[in-house]
């Protein structure tokens, strides 16, 4: 009877104790999970802020790069000074960017020094004053290169502005490149983040020609890919709640955050409101912690059951042996659980070490794989004591070593600075240095320190290779620049030698003609270099952005490197081509007439493409002539250069043609530029006669052609006007005829 009473009392105590443990730990787990989730959401919000800031800065830098490139066009200065704005072709450039780059909506605007828009690539509207924009009025006063975010007549956009000066340093106006937030919205969406880019409602009246034409209570939605469901959601739930969120809002299964957009005067322009689904936020670590705590509750209950079972069986001595059997079974189960935990630890690809601050408690097999000089954890403890003794001093603050950090050891130092990223370096068994990212955390229950080492050697190596590639690229560009200068010096030396052999009159004429040829050469080299340099810049920026976002794969890295190397070879080949073009023979040589003409066309190919001039070269048969090959090629270039200038001045893009025909040893070069005025026809071969502006020629081009072909090579040259039919349309133009018979 007493036995049963004691049994009932003990059973009641067991039930009360078990329920207390379950209730207390359940409340603790719930509060802890809530705090961890809050920390996770706050960290996610901060990361989104940093990501948006990085995307905006990258977009501003890219926009400024485009503006600086376009502002270096010599023709732009001429168009502004002469007010021939109809010659500006930036709408074509915008379309090419849309087709071949990630920039789908790039607008280019030219503004004069009074703040009037004299050209827009996206609209025919012009001559309206834009000084209502603070960023523009300040830029005109300072005349400095700037980037800004502002709201104009058309959109909330990112703008890069660069001043335009003439050769005398006088301020003519500015070139403005305008890009939008659509690519930023697209990048966010690729990372499972929906965004609504919103301009403040006070700009409603300014947005006279809004790009998207989408508003919520006078607040303008600027991104074209805005989610219509989310637009409706903000409209129905008071949009003001979402424009300046302090931390985050959890609502409708979304983590909602806002990023404030400000201009250079710190004025609030609007917000980027982001939505990320709760299901897309990684909470596996929190769930794993929750499972661990539940396992602890189960273990505690199992221990209570052991005690209760032991008490019951202890009363009855006959059941002692049975109790021992059960205890052994439970001990075996605990060992199995321990082995499972070790298996989970060993399955990790990173090196994981668990320590109590003085010695290593446990580690996974990756530690022994790295330190191959030890076979067991016990052997490792005896040899190293702590993994920190293997840390190599890289002499940088972000690399941790085993030393005192203001009274703290290395692990305490890392724990005290959770916001910073640390690395360590260690030698492997082959004496090769390996780099690891270092993470240190503290156990929630036992206060053990958990050290995680992730191998980032490949990432460090790729970064070093990229820096090496950038440095070599800069050296290569400098080398080719020096070669270009040497080429220039060689050409000037050759000119001086010719000047000494000629009469005073010929000396002056040939000197001026050579200087003009050098200028044309440098200009054509610039045209040939522009596209490879742009491709190299785009590839390098892409690598940096992918690296910063952590999405740079080995395949993308290899492709980008090959692109850079291929375009570097193009730059080198361009220099070699132009060098070979100007190798001058001292004596007459026998050369192919067709190949000489083709070389001249290749020399001007970039100019033809840029000015949209269609060139057609036909011949009945090739033959060789005796003369100066380089001088003859330059003569053909002079003839073509006159035709190019005339076509740009007089003809629209669709009607620009040059036809070159070689029949019966007679060469005809004719264009569709309306011909030469009759009163000037007899003077075009005279020295210093020109119809061009002084900035584009001094009247020696055709005179030098005549001097070479008639006096030095004994051929005939004639200049006429002609009419011809092409594509069922009649054209009139100049015709230069050279007779080799």
XYZ file of C-alpha atoms in Angstrom, residues 8-24 301 304:
19
model
C 1.364 7.886 -7.170
C 3.203 10.809 -5.529
C 6.246 10.349 -7.725
C 4.119 10.009 -10.859
C 2.216 13.239 -9.994
C 5.542 15.067 -9.422
C 6.826 13.718 -12.754
C 3.744 15.001 -14.631
C 3.982 18.469 -13.024
C 7.726 18.720 -13.754
C 7.302 17.531 -17.364
C 4.490 20.005 -18.064
C 6.525 22.833 -16.510
C 9.495 22.041 -18.748
C 7.281 21.900 -21.860
C 5.469 25.189 -21.088
C 8.595 27.156 -20.118
C 11.744 14.460 -20.925
C 12.821 12.374 -16.507
